Short mmCIF file of C-alpha atoms (C1' of nucleotides) in Angstrom, two decimals:
data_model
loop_
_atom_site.label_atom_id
_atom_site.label_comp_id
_atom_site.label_asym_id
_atom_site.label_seq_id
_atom_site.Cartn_x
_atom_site.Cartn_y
_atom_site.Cartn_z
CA UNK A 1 104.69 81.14 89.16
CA UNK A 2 101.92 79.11 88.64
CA UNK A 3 101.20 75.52 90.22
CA UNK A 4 104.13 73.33 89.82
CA UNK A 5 106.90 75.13 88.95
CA UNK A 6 108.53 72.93 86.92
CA UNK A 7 111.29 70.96 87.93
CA UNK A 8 109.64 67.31 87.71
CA UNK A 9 108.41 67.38 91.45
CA UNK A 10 105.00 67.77 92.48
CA UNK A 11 104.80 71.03 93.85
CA UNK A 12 108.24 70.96 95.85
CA UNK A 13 109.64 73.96 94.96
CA UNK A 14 105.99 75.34 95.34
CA UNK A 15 105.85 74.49 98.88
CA UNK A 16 109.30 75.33 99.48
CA UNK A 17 108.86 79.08 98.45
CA UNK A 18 105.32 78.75 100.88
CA UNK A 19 107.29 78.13 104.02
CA UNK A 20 109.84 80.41 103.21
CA UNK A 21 107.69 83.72 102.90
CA UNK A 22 105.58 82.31 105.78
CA UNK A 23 108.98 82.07 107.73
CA UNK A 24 109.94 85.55 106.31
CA UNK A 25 106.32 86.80 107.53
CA UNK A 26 107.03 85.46 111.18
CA UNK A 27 110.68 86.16 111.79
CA UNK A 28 110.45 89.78 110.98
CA UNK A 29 107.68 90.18 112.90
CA UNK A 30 107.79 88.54 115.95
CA UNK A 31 111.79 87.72 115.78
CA UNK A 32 113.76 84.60 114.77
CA UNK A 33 113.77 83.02 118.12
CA UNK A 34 110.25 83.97 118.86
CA UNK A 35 108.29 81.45 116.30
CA UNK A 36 108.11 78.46 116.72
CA UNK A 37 108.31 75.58 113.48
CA UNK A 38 105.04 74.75 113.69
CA UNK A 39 103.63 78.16 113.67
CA UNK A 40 105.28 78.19 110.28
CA UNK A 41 103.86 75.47 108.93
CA UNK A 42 100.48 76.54 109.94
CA UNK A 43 101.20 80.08 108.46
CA UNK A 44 101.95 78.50 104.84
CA UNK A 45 98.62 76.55 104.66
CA UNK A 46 100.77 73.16 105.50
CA UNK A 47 98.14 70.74 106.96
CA UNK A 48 101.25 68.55 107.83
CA UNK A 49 103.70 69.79 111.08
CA UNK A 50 106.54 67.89 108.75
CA UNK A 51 106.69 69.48 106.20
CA UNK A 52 109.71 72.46 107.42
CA UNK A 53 111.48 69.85 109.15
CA UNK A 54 111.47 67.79 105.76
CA UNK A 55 112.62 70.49 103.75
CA UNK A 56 114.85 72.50 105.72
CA UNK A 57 115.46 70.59 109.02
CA UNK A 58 116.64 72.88 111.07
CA UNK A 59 115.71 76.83 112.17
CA UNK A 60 119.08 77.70 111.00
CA UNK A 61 119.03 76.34 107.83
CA UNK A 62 115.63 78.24 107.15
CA UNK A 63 117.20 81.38 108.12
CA UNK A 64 119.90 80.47 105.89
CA UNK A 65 117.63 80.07 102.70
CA UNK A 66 115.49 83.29 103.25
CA UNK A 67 118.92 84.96 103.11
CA UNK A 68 120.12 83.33 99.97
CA UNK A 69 116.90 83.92 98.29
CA UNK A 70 116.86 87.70 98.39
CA UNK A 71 120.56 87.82 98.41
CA UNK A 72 120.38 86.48 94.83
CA UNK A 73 118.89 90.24 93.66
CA UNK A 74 121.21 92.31 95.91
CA UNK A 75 124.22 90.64 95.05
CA UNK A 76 124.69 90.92 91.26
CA UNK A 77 123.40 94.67 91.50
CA UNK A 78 126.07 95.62 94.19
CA UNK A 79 128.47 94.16 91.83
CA UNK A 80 126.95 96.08 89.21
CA UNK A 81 127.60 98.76 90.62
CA UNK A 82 131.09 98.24 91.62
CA UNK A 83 131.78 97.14 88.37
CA UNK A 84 130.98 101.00 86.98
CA UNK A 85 132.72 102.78 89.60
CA UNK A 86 135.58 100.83 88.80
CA UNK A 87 135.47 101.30 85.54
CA UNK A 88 134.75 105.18 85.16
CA UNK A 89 136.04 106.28 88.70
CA UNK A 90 133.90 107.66 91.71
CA UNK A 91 134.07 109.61 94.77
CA UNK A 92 133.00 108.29 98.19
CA UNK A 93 129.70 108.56 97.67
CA UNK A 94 129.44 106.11 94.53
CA UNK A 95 131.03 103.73 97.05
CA UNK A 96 128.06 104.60 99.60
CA UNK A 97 125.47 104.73 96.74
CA UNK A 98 126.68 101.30 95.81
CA UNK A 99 126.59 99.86 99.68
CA UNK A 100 123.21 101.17 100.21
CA UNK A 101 121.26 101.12 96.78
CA UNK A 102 121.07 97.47 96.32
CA UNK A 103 119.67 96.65 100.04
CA UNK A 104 117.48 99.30 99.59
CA UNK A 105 116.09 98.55 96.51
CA UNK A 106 114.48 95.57 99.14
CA UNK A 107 112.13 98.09 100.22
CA UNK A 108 109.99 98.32 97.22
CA UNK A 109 110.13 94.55 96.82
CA UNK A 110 106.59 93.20 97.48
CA UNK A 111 107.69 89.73 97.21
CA UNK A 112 109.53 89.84 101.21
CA UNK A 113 111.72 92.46 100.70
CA UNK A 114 111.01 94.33 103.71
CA UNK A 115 110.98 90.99 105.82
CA UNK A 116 114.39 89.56 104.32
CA UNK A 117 115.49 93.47 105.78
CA UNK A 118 114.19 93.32 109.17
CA UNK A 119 115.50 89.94 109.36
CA UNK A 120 119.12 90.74 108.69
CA UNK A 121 118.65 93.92 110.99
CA UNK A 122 117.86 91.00 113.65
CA UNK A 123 120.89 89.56 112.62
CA UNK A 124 123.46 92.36 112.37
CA UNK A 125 122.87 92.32 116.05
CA UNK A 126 122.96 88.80 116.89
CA UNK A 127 124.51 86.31 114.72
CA UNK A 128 125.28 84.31 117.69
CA UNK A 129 123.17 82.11 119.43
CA UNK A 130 120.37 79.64 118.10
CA UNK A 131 121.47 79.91 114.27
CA UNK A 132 124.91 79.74 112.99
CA UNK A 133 123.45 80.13 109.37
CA UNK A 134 127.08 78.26 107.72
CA UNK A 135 128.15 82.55 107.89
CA UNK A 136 125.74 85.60 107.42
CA UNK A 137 129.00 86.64 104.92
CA UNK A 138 131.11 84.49 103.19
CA UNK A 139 133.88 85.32 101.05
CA UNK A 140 134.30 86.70 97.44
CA UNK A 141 130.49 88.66 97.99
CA UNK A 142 129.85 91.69 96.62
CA UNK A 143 130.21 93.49 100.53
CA UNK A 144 133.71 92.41 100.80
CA UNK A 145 134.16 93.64 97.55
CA UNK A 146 133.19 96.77 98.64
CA UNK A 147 135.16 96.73 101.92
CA UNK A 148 138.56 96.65 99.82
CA UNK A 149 137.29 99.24 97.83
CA UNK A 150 136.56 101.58 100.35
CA UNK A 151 139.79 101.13 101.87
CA UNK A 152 141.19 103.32 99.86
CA UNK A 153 139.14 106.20 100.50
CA UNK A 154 139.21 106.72 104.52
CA UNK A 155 142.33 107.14 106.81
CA UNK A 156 144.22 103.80 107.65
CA UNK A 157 143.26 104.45 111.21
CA UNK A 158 139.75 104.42 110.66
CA UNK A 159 139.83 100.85 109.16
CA UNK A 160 142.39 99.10 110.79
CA UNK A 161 141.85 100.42 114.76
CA UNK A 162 137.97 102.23 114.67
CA UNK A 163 136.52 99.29 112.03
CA UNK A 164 134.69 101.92 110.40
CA UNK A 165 133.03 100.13 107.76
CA UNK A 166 132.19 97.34 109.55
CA UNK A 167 130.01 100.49 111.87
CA UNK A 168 128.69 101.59 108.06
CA UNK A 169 127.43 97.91 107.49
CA UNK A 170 125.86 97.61 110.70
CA UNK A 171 124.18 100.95 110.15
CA UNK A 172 122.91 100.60 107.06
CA UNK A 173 121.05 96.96 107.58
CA UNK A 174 119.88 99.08 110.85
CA UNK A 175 118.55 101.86 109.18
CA UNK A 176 117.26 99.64 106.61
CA UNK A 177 115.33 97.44 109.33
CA UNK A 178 113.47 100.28 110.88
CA UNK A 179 112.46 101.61 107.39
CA UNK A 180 111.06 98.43 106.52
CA UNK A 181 109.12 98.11 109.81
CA UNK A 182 106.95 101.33 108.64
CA UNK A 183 104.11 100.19 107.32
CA UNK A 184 103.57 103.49 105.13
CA UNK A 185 106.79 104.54 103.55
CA UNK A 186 106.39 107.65 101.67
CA UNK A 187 109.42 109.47 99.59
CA UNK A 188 111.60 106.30 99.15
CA UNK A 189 114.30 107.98 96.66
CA UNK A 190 114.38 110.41 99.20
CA UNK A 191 114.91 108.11 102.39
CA UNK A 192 117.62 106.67 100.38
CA UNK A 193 119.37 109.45 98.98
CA UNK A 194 119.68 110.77 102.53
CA UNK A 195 121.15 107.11 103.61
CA UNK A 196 123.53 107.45 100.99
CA UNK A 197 124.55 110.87 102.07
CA UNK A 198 124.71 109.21 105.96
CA UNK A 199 126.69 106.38 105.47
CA UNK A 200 129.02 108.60 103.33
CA UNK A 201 129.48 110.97 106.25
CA UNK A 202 130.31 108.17 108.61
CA UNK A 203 132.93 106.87 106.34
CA UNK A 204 133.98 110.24 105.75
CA UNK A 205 133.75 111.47 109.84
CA UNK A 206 136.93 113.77 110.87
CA UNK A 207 138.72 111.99 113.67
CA UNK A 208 138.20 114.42 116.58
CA UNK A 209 141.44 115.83 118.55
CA UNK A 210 140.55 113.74 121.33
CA UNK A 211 140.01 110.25 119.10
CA UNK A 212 143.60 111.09 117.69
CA UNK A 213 145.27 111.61 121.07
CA UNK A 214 143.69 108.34 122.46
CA UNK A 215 145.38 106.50 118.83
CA UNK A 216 148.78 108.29 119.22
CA UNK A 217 149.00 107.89 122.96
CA UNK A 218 148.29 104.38 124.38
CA UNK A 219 150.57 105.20 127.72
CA UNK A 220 146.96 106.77 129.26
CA UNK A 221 143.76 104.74 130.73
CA UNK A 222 142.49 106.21 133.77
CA UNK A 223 138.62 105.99 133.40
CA UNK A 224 135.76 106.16 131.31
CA UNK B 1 123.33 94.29 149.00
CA UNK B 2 123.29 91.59 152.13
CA UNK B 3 120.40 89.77 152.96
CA UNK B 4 117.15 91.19 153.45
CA UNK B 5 117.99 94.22 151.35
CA UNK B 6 115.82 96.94 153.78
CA UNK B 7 112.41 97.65 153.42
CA UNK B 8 110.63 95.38 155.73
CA UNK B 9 108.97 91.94 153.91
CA UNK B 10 111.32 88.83 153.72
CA UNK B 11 113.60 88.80 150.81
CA UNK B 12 111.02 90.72 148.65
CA UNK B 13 113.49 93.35 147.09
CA UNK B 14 116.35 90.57 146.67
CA UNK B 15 114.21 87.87 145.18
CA UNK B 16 112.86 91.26 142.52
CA UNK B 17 116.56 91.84 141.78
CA UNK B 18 117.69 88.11 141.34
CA UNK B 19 115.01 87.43 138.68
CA UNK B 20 115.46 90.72 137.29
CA UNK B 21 119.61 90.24 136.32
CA UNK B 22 118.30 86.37 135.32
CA UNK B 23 116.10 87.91 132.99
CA UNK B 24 118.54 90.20 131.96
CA UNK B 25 121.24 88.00 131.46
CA UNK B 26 118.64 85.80 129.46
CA UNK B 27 117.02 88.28 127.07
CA UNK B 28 120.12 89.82 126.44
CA UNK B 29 121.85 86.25 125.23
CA UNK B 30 118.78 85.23 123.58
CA UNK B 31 116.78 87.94 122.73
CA UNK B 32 113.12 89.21 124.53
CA UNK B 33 110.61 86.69 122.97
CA UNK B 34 112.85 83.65 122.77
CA UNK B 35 112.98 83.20 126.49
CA UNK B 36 110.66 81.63 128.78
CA UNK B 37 109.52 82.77 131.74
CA UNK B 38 109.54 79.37 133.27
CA UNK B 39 113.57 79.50 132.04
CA UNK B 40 113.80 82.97 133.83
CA UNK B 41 112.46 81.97 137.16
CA UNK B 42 114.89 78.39 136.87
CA UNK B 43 117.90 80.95 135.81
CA UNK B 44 117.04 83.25 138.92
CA UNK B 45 117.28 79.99 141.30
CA UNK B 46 113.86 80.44 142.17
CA UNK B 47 112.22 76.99 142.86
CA UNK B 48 108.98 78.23 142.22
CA UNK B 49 107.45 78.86 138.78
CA UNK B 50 105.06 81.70 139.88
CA UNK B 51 107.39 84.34 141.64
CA UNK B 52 108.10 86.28 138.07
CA UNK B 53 104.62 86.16 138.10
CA UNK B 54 104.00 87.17 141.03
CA UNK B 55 106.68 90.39 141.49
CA UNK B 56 105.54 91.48 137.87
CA UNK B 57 102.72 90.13 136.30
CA UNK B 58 103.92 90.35 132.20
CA UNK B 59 107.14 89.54 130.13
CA UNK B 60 106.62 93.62 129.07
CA UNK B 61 106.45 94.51 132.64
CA UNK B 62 109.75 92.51 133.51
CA UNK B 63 111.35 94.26 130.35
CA UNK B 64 110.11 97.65 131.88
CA UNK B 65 111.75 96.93 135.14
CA UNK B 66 115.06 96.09 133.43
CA UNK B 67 114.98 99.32 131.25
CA UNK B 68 113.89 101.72 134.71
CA UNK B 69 116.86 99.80 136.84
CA UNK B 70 119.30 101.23 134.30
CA UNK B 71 118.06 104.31 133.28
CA UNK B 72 118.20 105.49 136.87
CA UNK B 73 121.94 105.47 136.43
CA UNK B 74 121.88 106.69 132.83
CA UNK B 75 119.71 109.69 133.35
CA UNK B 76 120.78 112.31 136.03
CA UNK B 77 124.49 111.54 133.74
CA UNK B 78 122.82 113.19 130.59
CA UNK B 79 121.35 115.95 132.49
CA UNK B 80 124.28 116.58 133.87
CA UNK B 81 126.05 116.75 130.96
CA UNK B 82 123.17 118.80 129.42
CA UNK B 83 122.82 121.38 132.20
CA UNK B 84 126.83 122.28 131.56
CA UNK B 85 126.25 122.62 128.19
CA UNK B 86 123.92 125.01 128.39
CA UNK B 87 125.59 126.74 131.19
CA UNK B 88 129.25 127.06 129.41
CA UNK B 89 127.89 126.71 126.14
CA UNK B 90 129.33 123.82 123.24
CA UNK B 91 129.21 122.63 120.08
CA UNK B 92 127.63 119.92 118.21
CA UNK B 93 130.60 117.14 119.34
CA UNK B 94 129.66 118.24 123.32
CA UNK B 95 126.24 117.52 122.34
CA UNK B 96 127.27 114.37 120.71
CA UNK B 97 129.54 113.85 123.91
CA UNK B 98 126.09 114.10 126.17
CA UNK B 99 124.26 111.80 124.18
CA UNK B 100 126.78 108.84 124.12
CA UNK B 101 128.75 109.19 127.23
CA UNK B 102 125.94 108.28 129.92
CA UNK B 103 125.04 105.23 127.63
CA UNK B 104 128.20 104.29 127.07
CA UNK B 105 129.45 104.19 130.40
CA UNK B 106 127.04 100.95 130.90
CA UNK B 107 130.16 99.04 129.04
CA UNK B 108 131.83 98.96 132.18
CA UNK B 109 128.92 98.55 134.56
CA UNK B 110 129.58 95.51 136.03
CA UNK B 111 126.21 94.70 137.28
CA UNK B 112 124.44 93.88 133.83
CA UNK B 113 125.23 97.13 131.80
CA UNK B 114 126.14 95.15 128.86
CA UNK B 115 122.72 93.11 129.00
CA UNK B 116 121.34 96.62 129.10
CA UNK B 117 122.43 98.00 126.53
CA UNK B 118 121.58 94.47 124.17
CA UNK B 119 118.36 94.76 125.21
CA UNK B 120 118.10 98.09 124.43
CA UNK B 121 119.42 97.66 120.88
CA UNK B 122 116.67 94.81 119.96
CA UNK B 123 113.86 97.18 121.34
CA UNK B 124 115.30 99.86 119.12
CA UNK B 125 114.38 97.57 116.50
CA UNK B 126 111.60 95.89 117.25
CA UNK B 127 109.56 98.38 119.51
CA UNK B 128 106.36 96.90 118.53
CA UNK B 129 105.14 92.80 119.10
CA UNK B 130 104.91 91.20 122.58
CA UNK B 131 106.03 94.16 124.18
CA UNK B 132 104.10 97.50 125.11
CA UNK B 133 106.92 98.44 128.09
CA UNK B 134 104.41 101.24 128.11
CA UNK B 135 106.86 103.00 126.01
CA UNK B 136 110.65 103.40 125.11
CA UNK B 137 110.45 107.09 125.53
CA UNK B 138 108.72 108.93 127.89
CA UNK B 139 108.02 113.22 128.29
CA UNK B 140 110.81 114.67 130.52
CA UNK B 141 113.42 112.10 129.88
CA UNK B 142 117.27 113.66 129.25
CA UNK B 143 116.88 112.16 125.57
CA UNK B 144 114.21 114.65 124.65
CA UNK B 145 116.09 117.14 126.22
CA UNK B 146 118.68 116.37 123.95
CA UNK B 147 116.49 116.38 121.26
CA UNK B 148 115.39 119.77 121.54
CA UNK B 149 118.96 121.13 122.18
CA UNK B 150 120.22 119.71 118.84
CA UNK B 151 117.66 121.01 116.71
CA UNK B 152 119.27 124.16 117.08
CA UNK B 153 122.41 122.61 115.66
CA UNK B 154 121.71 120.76 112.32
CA UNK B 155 119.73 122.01 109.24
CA UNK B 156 116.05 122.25 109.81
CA UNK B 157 115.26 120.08 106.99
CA UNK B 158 117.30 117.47 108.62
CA UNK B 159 115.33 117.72 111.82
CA UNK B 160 111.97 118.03 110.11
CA UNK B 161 112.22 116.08 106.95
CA UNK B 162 114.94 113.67 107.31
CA UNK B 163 114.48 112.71 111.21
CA UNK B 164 118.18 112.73 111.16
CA UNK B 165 118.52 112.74 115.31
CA UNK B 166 116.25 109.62 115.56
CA UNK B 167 118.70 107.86 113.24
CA UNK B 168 121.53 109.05 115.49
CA UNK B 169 119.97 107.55 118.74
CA UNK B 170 119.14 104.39 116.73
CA UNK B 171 122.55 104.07 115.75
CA UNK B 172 124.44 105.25 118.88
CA UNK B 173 122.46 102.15 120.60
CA UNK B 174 123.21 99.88 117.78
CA UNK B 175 126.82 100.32 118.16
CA UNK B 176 126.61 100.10 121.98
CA UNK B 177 124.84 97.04 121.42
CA UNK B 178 126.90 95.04 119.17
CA UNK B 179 130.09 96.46 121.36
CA UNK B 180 128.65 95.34 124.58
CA UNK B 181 128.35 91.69 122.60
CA UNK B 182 132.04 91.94 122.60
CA UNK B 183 133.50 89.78 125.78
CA UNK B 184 136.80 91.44 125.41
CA UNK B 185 136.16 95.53 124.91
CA UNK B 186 140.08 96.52 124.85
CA UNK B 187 140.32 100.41 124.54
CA UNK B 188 137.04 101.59 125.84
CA UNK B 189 138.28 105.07 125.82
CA UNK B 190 138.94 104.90 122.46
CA UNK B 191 135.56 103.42 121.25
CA UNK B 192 133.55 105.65 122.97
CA UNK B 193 135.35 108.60 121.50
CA UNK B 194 135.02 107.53 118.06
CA UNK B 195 131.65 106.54 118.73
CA UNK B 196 131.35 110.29 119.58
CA UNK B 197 133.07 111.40 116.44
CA UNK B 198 130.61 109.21 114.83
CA UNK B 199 127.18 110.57 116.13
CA UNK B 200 128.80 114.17 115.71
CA UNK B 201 129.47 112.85 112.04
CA UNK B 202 125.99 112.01 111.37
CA UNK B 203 123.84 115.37 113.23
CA UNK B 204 126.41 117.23 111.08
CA UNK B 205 126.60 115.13 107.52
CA UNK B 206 126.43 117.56 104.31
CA UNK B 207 122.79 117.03 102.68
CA UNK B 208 124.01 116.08 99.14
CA UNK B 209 122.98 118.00 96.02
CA UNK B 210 120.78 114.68 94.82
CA UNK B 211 119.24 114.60 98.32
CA UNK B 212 118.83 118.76 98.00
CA UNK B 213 117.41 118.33 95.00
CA UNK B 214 114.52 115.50 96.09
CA UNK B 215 113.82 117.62 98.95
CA UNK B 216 112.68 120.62 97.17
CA UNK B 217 111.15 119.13 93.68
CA UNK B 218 108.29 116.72 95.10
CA UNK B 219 107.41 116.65 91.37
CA UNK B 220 109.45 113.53 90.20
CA UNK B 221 108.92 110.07 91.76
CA UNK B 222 109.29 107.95 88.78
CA UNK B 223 111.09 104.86 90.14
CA UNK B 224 113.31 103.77 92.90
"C1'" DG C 1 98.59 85.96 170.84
"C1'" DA C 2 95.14 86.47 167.01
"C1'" DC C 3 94.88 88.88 162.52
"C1'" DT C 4 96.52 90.73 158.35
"C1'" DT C 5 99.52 90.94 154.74
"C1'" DA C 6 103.77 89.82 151.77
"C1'" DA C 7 106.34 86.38 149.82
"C1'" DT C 8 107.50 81.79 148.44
"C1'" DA C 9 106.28 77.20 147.32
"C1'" DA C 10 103.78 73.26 145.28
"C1'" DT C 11 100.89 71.24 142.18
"C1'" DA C 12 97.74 70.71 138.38
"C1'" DC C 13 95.54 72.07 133.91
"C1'" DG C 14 95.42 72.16 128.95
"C1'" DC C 15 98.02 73.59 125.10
"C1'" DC C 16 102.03 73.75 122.26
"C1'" DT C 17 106.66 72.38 121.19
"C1'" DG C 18 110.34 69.75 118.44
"C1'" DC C 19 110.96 65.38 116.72
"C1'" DA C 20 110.42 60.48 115.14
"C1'" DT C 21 107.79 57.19 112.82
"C1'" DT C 22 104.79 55.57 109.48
"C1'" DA C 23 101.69 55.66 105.71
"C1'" DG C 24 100.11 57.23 101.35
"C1'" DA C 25 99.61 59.91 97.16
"C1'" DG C 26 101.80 61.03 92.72
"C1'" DT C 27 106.01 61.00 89.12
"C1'" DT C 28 109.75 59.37 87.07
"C1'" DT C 29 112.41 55.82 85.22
"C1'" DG C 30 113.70 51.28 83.75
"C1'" DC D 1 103.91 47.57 84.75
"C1'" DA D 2 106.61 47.92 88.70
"C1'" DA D 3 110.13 49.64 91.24
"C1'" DA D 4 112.26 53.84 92.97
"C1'" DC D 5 111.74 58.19 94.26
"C1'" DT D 6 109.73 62.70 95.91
"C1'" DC D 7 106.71 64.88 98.49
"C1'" DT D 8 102.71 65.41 101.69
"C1'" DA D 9 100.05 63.68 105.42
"C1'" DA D 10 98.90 61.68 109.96
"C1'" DT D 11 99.76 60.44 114.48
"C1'" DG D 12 102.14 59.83 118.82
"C1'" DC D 13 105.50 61.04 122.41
"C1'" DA D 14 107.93 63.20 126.12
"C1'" DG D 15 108.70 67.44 127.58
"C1'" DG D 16 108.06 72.56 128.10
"C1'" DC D 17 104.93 76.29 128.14
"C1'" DG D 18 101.85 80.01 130.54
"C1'" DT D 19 98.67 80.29 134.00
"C1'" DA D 20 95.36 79.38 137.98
"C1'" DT D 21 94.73 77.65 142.40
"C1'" DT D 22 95.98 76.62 146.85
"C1'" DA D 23 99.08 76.01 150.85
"C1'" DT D 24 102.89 77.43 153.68
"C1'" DT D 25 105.91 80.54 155.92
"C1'" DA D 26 107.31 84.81 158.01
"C1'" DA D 27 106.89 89.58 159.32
"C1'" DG D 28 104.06 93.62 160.90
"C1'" DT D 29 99.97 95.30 163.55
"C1'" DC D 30 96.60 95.60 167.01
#
DNA sequence: GACTTAATAATACGCCTGCATTAGAGTTTG
DNA sequence: CAAACTCTAATGCAGGCGTATTATTAAGTC
């Protein structure tokens, strides 16, 4: 943490982490599409308009490290998590608590928590066009761990034709993203607690009379 | 729809729409800051650079038109659907019902409904930067309305303390967003009635005894 | 038909953009 | 020491940006 960081290098790494949380700084706030590079430089104190292109190259790749930074904390404390409940049994709820804890736990990171949260939120909702960061998931994480978990614990339908936890996911980063846009954010265990208690309800959500008729019967289509 | 579209100047109205669906089409692919206006005006087949300027003065004013184009068609649905409510009476799912239904008939609205409804989900989101459409939310609108009907439906707590129906509208437009993403949306019907289920799922999820419990004792708030 | 106004077009300004190229500190390694 | 390497710096380029200014065209009004 203090000048050069060790690995042999000038002050690489320093610099490195300097664009980063000057990237994390300006994506959440203005949106990934809507900074340019050399605003980012600027931001981090980088005399040089290089520098980002030097040690990133592209927008995408950027994106890419913020996410792999911060994921590095959330990760081994979902699996954590997962780890207990499959050891001494839960209910749905330790499979919420363990979806939502870890992300949240962003929000009382000073070090760009609340960015690296907004910035997936941005994400959740377009991980289209100008990125293509390798995959915001890739396999054997600690989410699809979860997903086969939870599988167990909500009606076939509701994963394999309504893609309910893929709407738990998205509502969770969303929910997540707002929170970390307030600047003031008074009773955090609270705010989470009751996320825990939401995304377990929309795991948990009957299937309505009319949901289950649309299922069973596919012979109708009329209108909206 | 012909040519001169009515009300008297050239192609005043026509040219307004044309750069209005171009910016629609645009922000919605995109996203609201990472487009140019120059691109808009080029995407609108506009020779000129000036006419966005011109018919609206501001990127937030543009984004304002888009939002009142659609909300026209959105808005005398929902009061619809509220003024039978209260005239046969419901329950929580027809309230749910009134809430999605008007917004999620923009799936299927051919004439930029889908851009619509992205657009709608990043402003959700990110209400704040480059923006000021004057506001999101104004008095009188039918989502208000709907907000003061449900309060009589869910714990008052929830309403007061946990802001449970702003996560509801924050999610039903995060869904419709990320569905109207989707190029091929195969069983509409079905979506929208789980999305339904969903929303009704949330306004009515069980406050857990570990949320109960934070909400009364305000004495503990040792760590996240 | 002259006058006013609405709408489109054309062009020019200075600034910023991403990117490529080159040079120059400072370390490491042989 | 000197060569190799890592990192930062500086500068230039062609193009895009938002915006201001002005001209042109067409319709409405008297």
């Amino acid at each position: 943490m203090s000048e050069p960081a060790g690995n042999g290098r000038r002050g690489s790494e320093d610099t490195r982490l300097k664009l980063i949380r000057a990237a994390e700084e300006l994506f959440s706030e203005y949106g990934i599409g809507a900074v340019s590079l050399r605003q980012i430089n600027r931001h981090a104190g980088q005399r040089n308009a290089t520098a980002l292109q030097y040690h990133f190259g592209t927008r995408g790749a950027l994106v890419a490290a913020i996410l792999a930074r911060h994921r590095a904390d959330v990760e081994p404390r979902r699996h954590a998590l997962l780890d207990r409940f499959e050891a001494d049994g839960g209910d749905l709820r330790a499979l919420a608590f363990a979806l939502v804890v870890p992300e949240a736990s962003k929000l009382t990171d000073r070090d760009g928590g609340c960015a690296y949260l907004r910035i997936i939120a941005e994400l959740v909702q377009r991980p289209d066009r100008p990125l293509d960061p390798s995959d915001p998931e890739s396999p054997q994480e600690s989410i699809h761990r979860w997903r086969r978990l939870v599988a167990d614990w909500i009606p076939e339908l509701a994963v394999r034709r309504l893609h309910r936890r893929f709407s738990a996911i998205r509502i969770l980063f969303t929910e997540l993203g707002r929170r970390a846009q307030d600047p003031e954010r008074r009773d955090h265990e609270l705010f989470v607690s009751h996320l825990v208690d939401l995304i377990a309800a929309i795991l948990a959500a009957p299937v309505s009379e009319e949901t289950e008729r649309l299922l069973k019967g596919r012979r109708r289509g009329s209108r909206a």
